[in-house]
Tab-separated table of C-alpha atoms and ligand atoms in Angstrom:
chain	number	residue	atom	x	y	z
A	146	UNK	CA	109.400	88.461	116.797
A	147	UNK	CA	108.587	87.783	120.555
A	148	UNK	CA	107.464	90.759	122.843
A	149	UNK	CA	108.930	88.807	125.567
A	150	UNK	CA	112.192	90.355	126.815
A	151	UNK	CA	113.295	86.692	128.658
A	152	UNK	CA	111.948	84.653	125.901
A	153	UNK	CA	114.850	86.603	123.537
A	154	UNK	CA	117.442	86.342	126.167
A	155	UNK	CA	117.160	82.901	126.109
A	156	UNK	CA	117.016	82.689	122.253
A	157	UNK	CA	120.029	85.265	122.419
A	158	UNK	CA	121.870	82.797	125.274
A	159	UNK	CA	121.532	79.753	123.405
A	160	UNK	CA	123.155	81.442	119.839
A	161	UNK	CA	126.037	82.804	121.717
A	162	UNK	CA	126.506	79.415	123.531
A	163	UNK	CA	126.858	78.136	119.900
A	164	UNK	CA	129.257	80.953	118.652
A	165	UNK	CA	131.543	81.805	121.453
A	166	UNK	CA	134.810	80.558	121.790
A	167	UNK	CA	134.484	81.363	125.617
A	168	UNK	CA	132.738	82.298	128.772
A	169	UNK	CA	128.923	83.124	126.746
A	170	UNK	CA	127.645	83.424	130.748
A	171	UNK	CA	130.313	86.064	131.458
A	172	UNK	CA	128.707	89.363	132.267
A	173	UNK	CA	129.738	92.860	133.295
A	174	UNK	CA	128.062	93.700	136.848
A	175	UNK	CA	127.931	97.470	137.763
A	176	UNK	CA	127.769	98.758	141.164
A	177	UNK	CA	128.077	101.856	143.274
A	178	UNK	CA	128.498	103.360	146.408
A	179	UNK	CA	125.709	105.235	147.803
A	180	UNK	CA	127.363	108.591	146.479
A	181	UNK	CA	127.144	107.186	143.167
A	182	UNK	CA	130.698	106.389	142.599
A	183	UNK	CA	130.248	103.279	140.351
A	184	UNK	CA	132.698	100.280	139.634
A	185	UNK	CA	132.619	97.908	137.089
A	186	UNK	CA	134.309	93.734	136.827
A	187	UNK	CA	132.570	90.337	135.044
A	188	UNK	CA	131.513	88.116	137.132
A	189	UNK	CA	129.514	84.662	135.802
A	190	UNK	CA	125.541	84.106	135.232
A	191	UNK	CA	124.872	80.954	137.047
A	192	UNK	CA	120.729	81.160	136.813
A	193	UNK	CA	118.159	83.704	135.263
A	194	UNK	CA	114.514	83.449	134.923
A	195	UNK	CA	111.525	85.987	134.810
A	196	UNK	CA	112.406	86.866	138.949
A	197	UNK	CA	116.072	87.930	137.558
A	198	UNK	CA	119.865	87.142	136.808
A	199	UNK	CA	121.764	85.696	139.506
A	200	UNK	CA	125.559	85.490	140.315
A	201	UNK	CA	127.175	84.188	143.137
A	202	UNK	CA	130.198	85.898	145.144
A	203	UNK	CA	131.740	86.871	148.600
A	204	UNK	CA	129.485	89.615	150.316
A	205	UNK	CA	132.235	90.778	151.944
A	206	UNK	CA	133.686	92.060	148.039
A	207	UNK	CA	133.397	95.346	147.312
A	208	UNK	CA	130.606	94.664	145.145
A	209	UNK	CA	128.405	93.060	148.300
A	210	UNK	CA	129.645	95.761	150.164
A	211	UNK	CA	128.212	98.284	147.912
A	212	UNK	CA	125.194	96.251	147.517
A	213	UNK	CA	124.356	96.025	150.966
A	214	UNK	CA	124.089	100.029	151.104
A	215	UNK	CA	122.917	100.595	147.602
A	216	UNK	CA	121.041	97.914	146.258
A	217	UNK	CA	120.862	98.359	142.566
A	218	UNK	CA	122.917	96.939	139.593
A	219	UNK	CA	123.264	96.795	135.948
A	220	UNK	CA	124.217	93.988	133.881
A	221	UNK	CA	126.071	94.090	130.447
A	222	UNK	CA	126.870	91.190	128.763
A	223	UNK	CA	128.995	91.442	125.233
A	224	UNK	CA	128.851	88.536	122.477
A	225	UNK	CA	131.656	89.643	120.317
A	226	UNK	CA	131.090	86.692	117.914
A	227	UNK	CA	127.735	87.823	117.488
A	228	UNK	CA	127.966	91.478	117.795
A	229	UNK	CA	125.166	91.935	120.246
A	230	UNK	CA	125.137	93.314	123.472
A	231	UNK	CA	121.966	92.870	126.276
A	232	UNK	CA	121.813	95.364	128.987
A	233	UNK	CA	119.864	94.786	132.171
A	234	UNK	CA	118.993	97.247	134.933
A	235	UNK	CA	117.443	96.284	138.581
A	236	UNK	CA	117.299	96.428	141.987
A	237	UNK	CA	119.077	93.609	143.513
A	238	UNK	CA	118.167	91.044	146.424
A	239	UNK	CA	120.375	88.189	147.638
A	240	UNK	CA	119.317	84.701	147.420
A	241	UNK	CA	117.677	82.738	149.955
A	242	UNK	CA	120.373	80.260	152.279
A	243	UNK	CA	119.218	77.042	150.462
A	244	UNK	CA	119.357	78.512	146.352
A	245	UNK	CA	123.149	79.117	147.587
A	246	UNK	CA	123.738	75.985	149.450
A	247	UNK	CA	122.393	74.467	146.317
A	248	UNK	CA	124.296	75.936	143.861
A	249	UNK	CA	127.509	75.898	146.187
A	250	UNK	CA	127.358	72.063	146.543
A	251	UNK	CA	127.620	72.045	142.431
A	252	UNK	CA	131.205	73.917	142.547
A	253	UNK	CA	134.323	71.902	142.072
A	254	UNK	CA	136.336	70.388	145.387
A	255	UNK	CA	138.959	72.994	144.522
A	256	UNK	CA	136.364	76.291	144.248
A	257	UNK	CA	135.245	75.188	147.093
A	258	UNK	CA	137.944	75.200	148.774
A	259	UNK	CA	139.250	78.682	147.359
A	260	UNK	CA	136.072	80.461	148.178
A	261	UNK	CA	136.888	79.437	152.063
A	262	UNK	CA	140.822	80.832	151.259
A	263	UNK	CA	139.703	84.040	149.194
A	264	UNK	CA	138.160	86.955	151.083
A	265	UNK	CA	137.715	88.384	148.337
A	266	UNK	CA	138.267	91.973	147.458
A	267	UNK	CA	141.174	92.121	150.591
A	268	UNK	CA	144.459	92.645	149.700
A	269	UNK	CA	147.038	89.906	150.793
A	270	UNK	CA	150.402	90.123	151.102
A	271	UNK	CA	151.798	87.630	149.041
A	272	UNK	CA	150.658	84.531	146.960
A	273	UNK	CA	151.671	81.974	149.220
A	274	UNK	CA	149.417	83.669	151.819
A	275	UNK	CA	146.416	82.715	149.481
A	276	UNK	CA	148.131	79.549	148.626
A	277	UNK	CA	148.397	78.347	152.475
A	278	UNK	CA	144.855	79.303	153.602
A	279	UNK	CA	143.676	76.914	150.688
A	280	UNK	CA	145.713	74.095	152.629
A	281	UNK	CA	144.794	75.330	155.674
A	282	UNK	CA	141.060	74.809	154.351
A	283	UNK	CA	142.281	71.482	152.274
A	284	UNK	CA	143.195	69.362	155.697
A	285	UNK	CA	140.076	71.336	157.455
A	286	UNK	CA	137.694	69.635	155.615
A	287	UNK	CA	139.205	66.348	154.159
A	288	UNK	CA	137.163	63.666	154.629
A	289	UNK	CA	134.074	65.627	154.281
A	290	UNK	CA	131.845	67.934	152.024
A	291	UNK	CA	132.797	71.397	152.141
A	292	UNK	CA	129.944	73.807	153.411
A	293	UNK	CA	129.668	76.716	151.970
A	294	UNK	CA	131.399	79.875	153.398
A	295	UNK	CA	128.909	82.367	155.154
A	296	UNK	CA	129.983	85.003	153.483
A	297	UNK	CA	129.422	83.356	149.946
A	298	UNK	CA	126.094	84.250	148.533
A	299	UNK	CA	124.737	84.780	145.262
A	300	UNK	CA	122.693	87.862	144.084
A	301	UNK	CA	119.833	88.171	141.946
A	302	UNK	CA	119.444	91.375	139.522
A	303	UNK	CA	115.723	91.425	139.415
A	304	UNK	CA	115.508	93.262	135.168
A	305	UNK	CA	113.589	96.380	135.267
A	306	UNK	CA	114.546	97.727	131.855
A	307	UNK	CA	116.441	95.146	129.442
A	308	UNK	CA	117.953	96.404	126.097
A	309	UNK	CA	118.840	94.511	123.390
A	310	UNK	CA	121.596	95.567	120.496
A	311	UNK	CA	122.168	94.280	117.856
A	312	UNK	CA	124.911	95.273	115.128
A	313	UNK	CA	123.410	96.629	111.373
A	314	UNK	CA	125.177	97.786	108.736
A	315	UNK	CA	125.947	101.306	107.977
A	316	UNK	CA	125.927	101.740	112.166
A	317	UNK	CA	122.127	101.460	111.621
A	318	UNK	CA	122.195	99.209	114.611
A	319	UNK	CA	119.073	98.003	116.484
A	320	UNK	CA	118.098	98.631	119.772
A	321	UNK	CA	115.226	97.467	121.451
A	322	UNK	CA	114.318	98.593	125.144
A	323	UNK	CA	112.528	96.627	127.392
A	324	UNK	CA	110.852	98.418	130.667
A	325	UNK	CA	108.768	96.408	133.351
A	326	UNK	CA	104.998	97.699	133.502
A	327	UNK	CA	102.779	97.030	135.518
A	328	UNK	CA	101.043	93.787	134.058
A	329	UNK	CA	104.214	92.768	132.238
A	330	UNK	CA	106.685	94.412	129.708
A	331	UNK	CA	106.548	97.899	127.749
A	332	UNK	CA	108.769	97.772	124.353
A	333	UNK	CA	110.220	100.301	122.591
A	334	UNK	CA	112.952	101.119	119.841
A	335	UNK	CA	115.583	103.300	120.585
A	336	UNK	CA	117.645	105.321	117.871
A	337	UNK	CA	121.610	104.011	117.711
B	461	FMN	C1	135.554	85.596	133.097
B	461	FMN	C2	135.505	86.008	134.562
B	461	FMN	C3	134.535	85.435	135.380
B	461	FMN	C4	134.466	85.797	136.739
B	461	FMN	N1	133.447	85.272	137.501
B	461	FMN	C5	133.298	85.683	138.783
B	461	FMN	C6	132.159	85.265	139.551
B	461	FMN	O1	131.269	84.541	139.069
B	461	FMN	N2	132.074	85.694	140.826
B	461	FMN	C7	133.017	86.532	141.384
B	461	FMN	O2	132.876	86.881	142.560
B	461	FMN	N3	134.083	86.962	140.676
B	461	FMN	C8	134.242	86.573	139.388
B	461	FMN	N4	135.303	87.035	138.652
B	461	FMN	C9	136.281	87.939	139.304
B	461	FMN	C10	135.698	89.363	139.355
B	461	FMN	O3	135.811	89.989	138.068
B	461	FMN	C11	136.370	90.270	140.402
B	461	FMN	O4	137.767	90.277	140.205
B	461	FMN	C12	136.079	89.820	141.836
B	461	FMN	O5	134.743	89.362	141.975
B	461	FMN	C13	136.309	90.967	142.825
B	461	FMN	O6	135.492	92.079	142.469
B	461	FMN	P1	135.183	93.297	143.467
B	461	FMN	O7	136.431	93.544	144.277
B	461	FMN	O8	134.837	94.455	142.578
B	461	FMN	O9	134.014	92.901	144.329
B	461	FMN	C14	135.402	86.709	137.286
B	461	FMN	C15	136.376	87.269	136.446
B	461	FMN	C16	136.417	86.938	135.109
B	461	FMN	C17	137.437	87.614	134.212
């Protein structure tokens, strides 16, 4: 059994790419205001590593705005097929200009083009209002690679406790809680 809290997301990553019958990479992403008034939606893994999980979105959503004045977030992500659940908890730093470039320039044509259309988080009036500012942004750049909005940025959740959960019978369920030490990773089991 590894003591390695990233070396069992990935093993836990890869089964529930396997067992899913969608989105394995979506993940709940908590913020909160300063005052501590949280909010919760899913939002997509795109990268994670031993520096943290990232996710890419406008900074001008509610969750970037409550990240720029409260950087801290926690992560849940939910394999129903396997019964598990992995919680992460960190502060939170946004990615440099070229990680998002990068990433950007993988999107489809048509992402693209609705992250230039969407601000997100903003109430618009109607539909069609969305639906125009993508052609708006369709004829703006035709003929050449979309760049990626400024306002489009990813964020990385840099894990300073991870817990993983597994389902056991008899709601004897295991839990096993992960908190960054100084040289590395403290492990202990917690009680369902
Ligand atoms: C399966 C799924 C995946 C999603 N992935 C993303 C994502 O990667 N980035 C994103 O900004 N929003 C994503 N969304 C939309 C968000 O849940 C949310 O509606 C949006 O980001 C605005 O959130 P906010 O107003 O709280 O900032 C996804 C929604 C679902 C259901």
């Amino acid at each position: 059994m590894t003591d390695d809290p990233l070396a069992l997301f990935d093993a836990w990553y890869a089964e529930a790419k396997a067992a899913e019958i969608n989105d394995p990479d979506a993940m709940s992403v908590a913020t909160a205001t300063p005052e501590g008034r949280p909010s919760v939606r899913i939002v997509l893994l795109k990268g994670h590593g031993p520096e943290g999980f990232v996710f890419y979105t406008n900074a001008d959503s509610r969750k970037g705005e409550e990240l720029a004045s409260n950087p801290q977030a926690a992560l849940l992500f939910h394999w129903k097929a396997l019964r598990r659940q992995v919680r992460v908890e960190g502060a939170v730093e946004e990615v440099s200009a070229a990680e998002a470039d990068a990433y950007f320039a993988t999107r489809g044509r048509d992402s693209q083009i609705g992250a230039w259309a969407s601000d997100q988080s903003r109430p618009l009036d109607r539909r069609e209002t969305f639906e125009a500012r993508c052609d708006e942004a369709r004829s703006r750049f035709e003929g050449s690679d979309v760049p990626r909005p400024p306002r489009w940025t990813g964020f990385r959740v840099k894990p300073e406790r991870i817990e993983f959960w597994s389902d056991r019978p008899h709601r004897l369920h295991e839990r096993r809680l992960f908190t960054r030490s100084e040289d590395g990773w403290d492990e202990g089991l917690l009680y369902p």
